[in-house]
Amino acid sequence: AATKRGYEVLRSEEAFPATDTGLVVVTKEEILKKATEMGCDGILSFAVLSQSEQSRYVPGLYAYNPVSYGFYDMFAGYYSYMAPVVYSPGYYSVENYYFMESNFFQIETGKLMWSIQSEILNPTSIKKFSKKYTVSLIDQLKLEDIVK
């Protein structure tokens, strides 16, 4: 997403490939050294601080639109009297909440230049979400004149 916006990007998974166990342990110094070697000006970090799931019950609806008793003794009157009754059953809804933090650090000074915490509700796809989220973060960084 950032590359499409004209930025040269080095993803951490490219700079520090996973081992056979999938675990990558990298020190702060190694990250700064690699970023400097690659010509990076800043580091944009993303972290999921917490994830929670909440279930709630949405009660059913019972709607009734009364009509006159006019022809209740005939089928047509009975049908017109009962047809306006509508019922939809209740159901359970599960909501997924993610609480994220994103930071932008300047490599030259190591200083934190910008930070934001975000709450995300029910992302349909982590891949789609991450692209949109990255674009919105870059737009905000540009708006605040932190990146060019």
Coordinates of N, CA and C in Angstrom, one line a residue:
A1 N 0.8 -1.2 0.0 CA 0.0 0.0 0.0 C 0.9 1.3 0.0
A2 N 2.0 1.2 0.8 CA 2.8 2.4 0.8 C 3.7 2.5 -0.5
T3 N 4.0 1.4 -1.0 CA 4.8 1.4 -2.3 C 4.0 2.0 -3.4
K4 N 2.7 1.7 -3.4 CA 1.8 2.3 -4.4 C 1.6 3.8 -4.3
R5 N 1.9 4.3 -3.1 CA 1.8 5.7 -2.8 C 3.2 6.4 -3.1
G6 N 4.2 5.7 -3.6 CA 5.4 6.3 -4.0 C 6.5 6.2 -3.0
Y7 N 6.4 5.4 -2.0 CA 7.4 5.3 -0.9 C 8.2 4.0 -1.2
E8 N 9.5 4.1 -0.9 CA 10.3 2.9 -0.9 C 10.1 2.2 0.4
V9 N 9.8 0.9 0.4 CA 9.4 0.2 1.6 C 10.3 -1.0 1.8
L10 N 10.7 -1.2 3.0 CA 11.4 -2.4 3.4 C 10.6 -3.0 4.5
R11 N 9.9 -4.1 4.2 CA 9.2 -4.8 5.3 C 10.1 -5.6 6.2
S12 N 9.8 -5.7 7.4 CA 10.6 -6.4 8.4 C 10.8 -7.8 8.0
E13 N 9.8 -8.4 7.5 CA 9.9 -9.9 7.1 C 10.8 -10.1 5.9
E14 N 11.1 -9.0 5.2 CA 12.1 -9.1 4.1 C 13.5 -8.9 4.7
A15 N 13.6 -8.0 5.6 CA 14.9 -7.7 6.2 C 15.4 -8.8 7.2
F16 N 14.4 -9.4 7.9 CA 14.7 -10.4 8.9 C 13.8 -11.6 8.6
P17 N 14.2 -12.5 7.7 CA 13.3 -13.6 7.4 C 13.2 -14.5 8.5
A18 N 12.0 -15.2 8.6 CA 11.7 -16.1 9.7 C 12.6 -17.4 9.6
T19 N 12.9 -17.9 10.7 CA 13.7 -19.1 10.8 C 12.8 -20.4 10.6
D20 N 13.3 -21.5 10.7 CA 12.5 -22.8 10.6 C 11.4 -22.8 11.6
T21 N 11.7 -22.3 12.8 CA 10.7 -22.3 13.9 C 9.6 -21.2 13.7
G22 N 9.9 -20.2 12.8 CA 9.0 -19.1 12.6 C 9.3 -18.0 13.5
L23 N 10.2 -18.2 14.5 CA 10.5 -17.2 15.5 C 11.6 -16.3 15.0
V24 N 11.5 -15.0 15.1 CA 12.5 -14.0 14.8 C 12.7 -13.2 16.0
V25 N 13.9 -13.2 16.5 CA 14.3 -12.3 17.6 C 15.4 -11.4 17.1
V26 N 15.0 -10.1 17.1 CA 15.9 -9.1 16.6 C 16.1 -8.0 17.6
T27 N 17.3 -7.5 17.8 CA 17.5 -6.4 18.8 C 17.3 -5.1 18.1
K28 N 17.1 -4.1 18.9 CA 16.9 -2.7 18.5 C 18.1 -2.2 17.6
E29 N 19.3 -2.6 18.0 CA 20.5 -2.2 17.3 C 20.5 -2.8 15.9
E30 N 20.1 -4.1 15.8 CA 20.1 -4.8 14.5 C 19.1 -4.1 13.6
I31 N 17.9 -3.7 14.1 CA 16.9 -3.1 13.3 C 17.4 -1.8 12.8
L32 N 18.0 -0.9 13.7 CA 18.5 0.4 13.3 C 19.6 0.2 12.2
K33 N 20.5 -0.7 12.5 CA 21.6 -0.9 11.5 C 21.1 -1.3 10.2
K34 N 20.2 -2.3 10.1 CA 19.6 -2.7 8.8 C 18.9 -1.6 8.1
A35 N 18.1 -0.8 8.9 CA 17.3 0.3 8.3 C 18.3 1.3 7.7
T36 N 19.4 1.6 8.4 CA 20.4 2.6 8.0 C 21.1 2.1 6.7
E37 N 21.5 0.8 6.7 CA 22.1 0.2 5.5 C 21.2 0.3 4.3
M38 N 19.9 0.1 4.5 CA 19.0 0.1 3.4 C 18.6 1.5 3.0
G39 N 19.0 2.5 3.7 CA 18.7 3.9 3.3 C 17.4 4.4 3.8
C40 N 16.8 3.8 4.8 CA 15.5 4.2 5.3 C 15.6 5.4 6.2
D41 N 14.6 6.3 6.1 CA 14.5 7.5 6.9 C 13.7 7.3 8.2
G42 N 12.8 6.4 8.1 CA 12.0 6.2 9.3 C 11.5 4.7 9.4
I43 N 10.9 4.4 10.6 CA 10.3 3.1 10.8 C 8.9 3.3 11.2
L44 N 8.0 2.7 10.5 CA 6.6 2.7 10.9 C 6.2 1.3 11.4
S45 N 5.9 1.3 12.7 CA 5.6 0.0 13.4 C 4.1 -0.1 13.6
F46 N 3.7 -1.4 13.6 CA 2.3 -1.7 13.9 C 2.3 -2.8 15.0
A47 N 1.4 -2.7 16.0 CA 1.3 -3.7 17.0 C -0.1 -3.9 17.4
V48 N -0.6 -5.1 17.5 CA -1.9 -5.4 18.0 C -1.7 -5.6 19.5
L49 N -2.3 -4.6 20.2 CA -2.1 -4.6 21.7 C -3.1 -5.6 22.4
S50 N -4.3 -5.7 21.8 CA -5.2 -6.7 22.4 C -6.3 -7.0 21.4
Q51 N -6.9 -8.2 21.6 CA -8.0 -8.6 20.8 C -9.0 -9.2 21.7
S52 N -10.3 -8.9 21.4 CA -11.4 -9.4 22.3 C -12.6 -9.7 21.4
E53 N -13.4 -10.6 21.9 CA -14.6 -11.1 21.2 C -15.7 -10.9 22.1
Q54 N -16.8 -10.2 21.7 CA -17.9 -10.0 22.5 C -19.2 -10.6 21.8
S55 N -20.0 -11.3 22.5 CA -21.2 -11.9 22.0 C -22.4 -11.1 22.6
R56 N -23.3 -10.9 21.8 CA -24.5 -10.2 22.3 C -25.8 -10.8 21.6
Y57 N -26.9 -10.7 22.3 CA -28.1 -11.2 21.8 C -28.9 -10.1 21.2
V58 N -29.4 -10.3 20.0 CA -30.2 -9.3 19.3 C -31.6 -9.9 19.4
P59 N -32.5 -9.3 20.2 CA -33.9 -9.9 20.3 C -34.7 -9.9 19.0
G60 N -35.6 -10.8 18.9 CA -36.4 -10.9 17.7 C -37.4 -9.7 17.7
L61 N -38.1 -9.6 16.6 CA -39.1 -8.5 16.4 C -40.4 -9.1 16.1
Y62 N -41.4 -8.6 16.7 CA -42.8 -9.0 16.5 C -43.6 -7.8 16.1
A63 N -43.9 -7.7 14.9 CA -44.6 -6.5 14.4 C -46.0 -6.8 14.1
Y64 N -47.0 -6.0 14.5 CA -48.4 -6.2 14.2 C -49.0 -4.9 13.7
N65 N -49.6 -5.0 12.6 CA -50.3 -3.9 12.1 C -51.8 -4.2 12.1
P66 N -52.5 -3.8 13.1 CA -53.9 -4.1 13.3 C -54.8 -3.6 12.2
V67 N -55.8 -4.3 11.8 CA -56.8 -3.9 10.8 C -58.1 -4.1 11.5
S68 N -59.2 -3.6 10.9 CA -60.5 -3.7 11.5 C -61.0 -5.1 11.5
Y69 N -61.9 -5.4 12.4 CA -62.5 -6.7 12.6 C -63.6 -6.9 11.5
G70 N -63.8 -6.0 10.6 CA -64.9 -6.0 9.7 C -65.4 -7.3 9.2
F71 N -64.6 -8.1 8.5 CA -65.1 -9.3 7.9 C -64.4 -10.5 8.5
Y72 N -64.4 -10.6 9.8 CA -63.7 -11.7 10.5 C -64.4 -13.0 10.3
D73 N -65.6 -13.0 10.0 CA -66.4 -14.3 9.8 C -66.1 -14.9 8.5
M74 N -65.4 -14.3 7.6 CA -65.1 -14.8 6.3 C -63.6 -15.0 6.1
F75 N -63.2 -15.9 5.3 CA -61.7 -16.1 5.1 C -61.0 -14.9 4.7
A76 N -61.5 -14.1 3.7 CA -60.8 -12.9 3.3 C -60.6 -11.9 4.5
G77 N -61.6 -11.8 5.3 CA -61.5 -10.9 6.5 C -60.5 -11.4 7.5
Y78 N -60.5 -12.8 7.7 CA -59.6 -13.4 8.6 C -58.2 -13.2 8.2
Y79 N -57.9 -13.5 6.9 CA -56.6 -13.4 6.3 C -56.1 -12.0 6.4
S80 N -56.9 -11.0 6.1 CA -56.5 -9.6 6.2 C -56.2 -9.2 7.6
Y81 N -56.9 -9.8 8.5 CA -56.6 -9.5 10.0 C -55.3 -10.1 10.4
M82 N -55.0 -11.4 10.0 CA -53.8 -12.1 10.5 C -52.6 -11.8 9.7
A83 N -52.7 -11.5 8.4 CA -51.5 -11.3 7.6 C -50.5 -10.3 8.0
P84 N -51.0 -9.2 8.6 CA -50.0 -8.1 9.0 C -49.1 -8.5 10.1
V85 N -49.2 -9.7 10.7 CA -48.3 -10.1 11.8 C -47.0 -10.6 11.2
V86 N -45.9 -10.0 11.7 CA -44.6 -10.3 11.2 C -43.7 -10.6 12.3
Y87 N -42.9 -11.7 12.2 CA -42.0 -12.1 13.3 C -40.7 -12.4 12.7
S88 N -39.6 -11.9 13.3 CA -38.3 -12.3 12.9 C -37.6 -12.8 14.2
P89 N -36.9 -13.9 14.2 CA -36.4 -14.5 15.4 C -35.1 -13.7 15.9
G90 N -34.8 -13.9 17.1 CA -33.6 -13.3 17.7 C -32.4 -14.1 17.2
Y91 N -31.2 -13.5 17.4 CA -30.0 -14.2 17.1 C -28.8 -13.6 17.9
Y92 N -27.7 -14.4 17.9 CA -26.5 -13.9 18.6 C -25.6 -13.3 17.5
S93 N -24.9 -12.3 17.9 CA -24.0 -11.6 17.1 C -22.6 -11.6 17.8
V94 N -21.6 -11.9 17.1 CA -20.2 -11.9 17.7 C -19.4 -10.8 17.1
E95 N -18.9 -10.0 17.9 CA -18.1 -8.8 17.4 C -16.7 -9.0 17.8
N96 N -15.8 -8.8 16.9 CA -14.3 -8.9 17.2 C -13.7 -7.5 17.2
Y97 N -13.1 -7.2 18.3 CA -12.4 -5.9 18.5 C -10.9 -6.1 18.6
Y98 N -10.2 -5.2 17.9 CA -8.8 -5.2 17.9 C -8.3 -3.8 18.3
F99 N -7.4 -3.8 19.2 CA -6.8 -2.5 19.7 C -5.4 -2.4 19.2
M100 N -5.0 -1.5 18.3 CA -3.7 -1.4 17.7 C -3.0 -0.1 18.1
E101 N -1.7 -0.2 17.9 CA -0.9 1.0 18.1 C 0.1 1.0 16.9
S102 N 0.2 2.2 16.4 CA 1.2 2.5 15.3 C 2.0 3.6 15.6
N103 N 3.3 3.5 15.4 CA 4.3 4.5 15.7 C 5.2 4.8 14.5
F104 N 5.7 6.0 14.4 CA 6.6 6.4 13.4 C 7.9 7.0 14.1
F105 N 9.0 6.3 13.8 CA 10.3 6.7 14.4 C 11.2 7.2 13.4
Q106 N 11.9 8.3 13.7 CA 12.9 8.8 12.8 C 14.2 8.1 13.0
I107 N 14.8 7.5 12.0 CA 16.0 6.7 12.2 C 17.2 7.5 12.6
E108 N 17.4 8.6 12.1 CA 18.6 9.4 12.4 C 18.7 9.7 13.9
T109 N 17.6 10.1 14.5 CA 17.6 10.5 15.9 C 17.1 9.4 16.8
G110 N 16.4 8.4 16.2 CA 15.7 7.4 17.0 C 14.5 7.9 17.8
K111 N 14.1 9.1 17.5 CA 13.0 9.7 18.2 C 11.6 9.3 17.6
L112 N 10.7 9.1 18.6 CA 9.3 8.9 18.2 C 8.7 10.2 17.7
M113 N 8.3 10.2 16.4 CA 7.8 11.4 15.8 C 6.2 11.4 15.8
W114 N 5.6 10.2 15.9 CA 4.2 10.2 15.8 C 3.7 8.9 16.3
S115 N 2.5 8.9 17.0 CA 1.9 7.7 17.5 C 0.4 7.8 17.5
I116 N -0.2 6.6 17.3 CA -1.7 6.6 17.3 C -2.2 5.2 17.8
Q117 N -3.3 5.2 18.5 CA -3.9 4.0 18.9 C -5.3 3.9 18.3
S118 N -5.6 2.8 17.8 CA -6.9 2.6 17.0 C -7.6 1.4 17.5
E119 N -8.9 1.5 17.5 CA -9.8 0.3 17.8 C -10.5 -0.1 16.5
I120 N -10.3 -1.3 16.1 CA -10.9 -1.8 14.9 C -12.0 -2.8 15.2
L121 N -13.1 -2.7 14.5 CA -14.3 -3.6 14.8 C -14.5 -4.4 13.6
N122 N -14.5 -5.7 13.7 CA -14.9 -6.7 12.7 C -14.3 -6.5 11.4
P123 N -12.9 -6.5 11.2 CA -12.4 -6.4 9.9 C -12.7 -7.7 9.1
T124 N -13.2 -7.5 7.9 CA -13.6 -8.7 7.1 C -12.4 -9.5 6.6
S125 N -11.2 -8.8 6.4 CA -10.0 -9.5 6.0 C -8.8 -8.7 6.5
I126 N -7.9 -9.4 7.1 CA -6.8 -8.7 7.7 C -5.9 -8.0 6.6
K127 N -5.8 -8.7 5.4 CA -5.0 -8.2 4.3 C -5.7 -6.9 3.7
K128 N -7.0 -6.9 3.5 CA -7.7 -5.7 3.0 C -7.6 -4.6 4.0
F129 N -7.8 -5.0 5.3 CA -7.8 -4.0 6.3 C -6.4 -3.3 6.4
S130 N -5.3 -4.1 6.4 CA -4.0 -3.6 6.6 C -3.6 -2.6 5.5
K131 N -4.1 -2.9 4.2 CA -3.8 -2.0 3.1 C -4.5 -0.6 3.3
K132 N -5.8 -0.7 3.7 CA -6.5 0.5 3.9 C -6.0 1.3 5.1
Y133 N -5.6 0.6 6.1 CA -5.1 1.2 7.4 C -3.7 1.9 7.1
T134 N -2.9 1.2 6.3 CA -1.6 1.8 5.9 C -1.8 3.1 5.1
V135 N -2.7 3.0 4.2 CA -3.0 4.2 3.3 C -3.5 5.4 4.2
S136 N -4.4 5.1 5.2 CA -4.9 6.2 6.0 C -3.8 6.7 6.9
L137 N -2.9 5.8 7.4 CA -1.8 6.3 8.2 C -0.8 7.2 7.4
I138 N -0.5 6.8 6.2 CA 0.4 7.6 5.4 C -0.2 8.9 5.1
D139 N -1.5 8.9 4.8 CA -2.2 10.2 4.5 C -2.1 11.1 5.7
Q140 N -2.3 10.6 6.9 CA -2.2 11.4 8.1 C -0.8 11.9 8.4
L141 N 0.2 11.0 8.1 CA 1.6 11.4 8.3 C 2.0 12.6 7.3
K142 N 1.4 12.5 6.1 CA 1.7 13.6 5.1 C 0.9 14.8 5.5
L143 N -0.3 14.7 6.0 CA -1.1 15.8 6.4 C -0.4 16.6 7.6
E144 N 0.2 15.8 8.5 CA 0.9 16.4 9.6 C 2.4 16.8 9.3
D145 N 2.8 16.7 8.0 CA 4.1 17.0 7.5 C 5.2 16.3 8.2
I146 N 5.0 15.0 8.5 CA 6.0 14.1 9.1 C 6.8 13.4 8.0
V147 N 6.1 13.0 7.0 CA 6.7 12.5 5.8 C 6.3 13.3 4.6
K148 N 7.2 13.3 3.6 CA 7.0 14.1 2.4 C 6.2 13.3 1.3

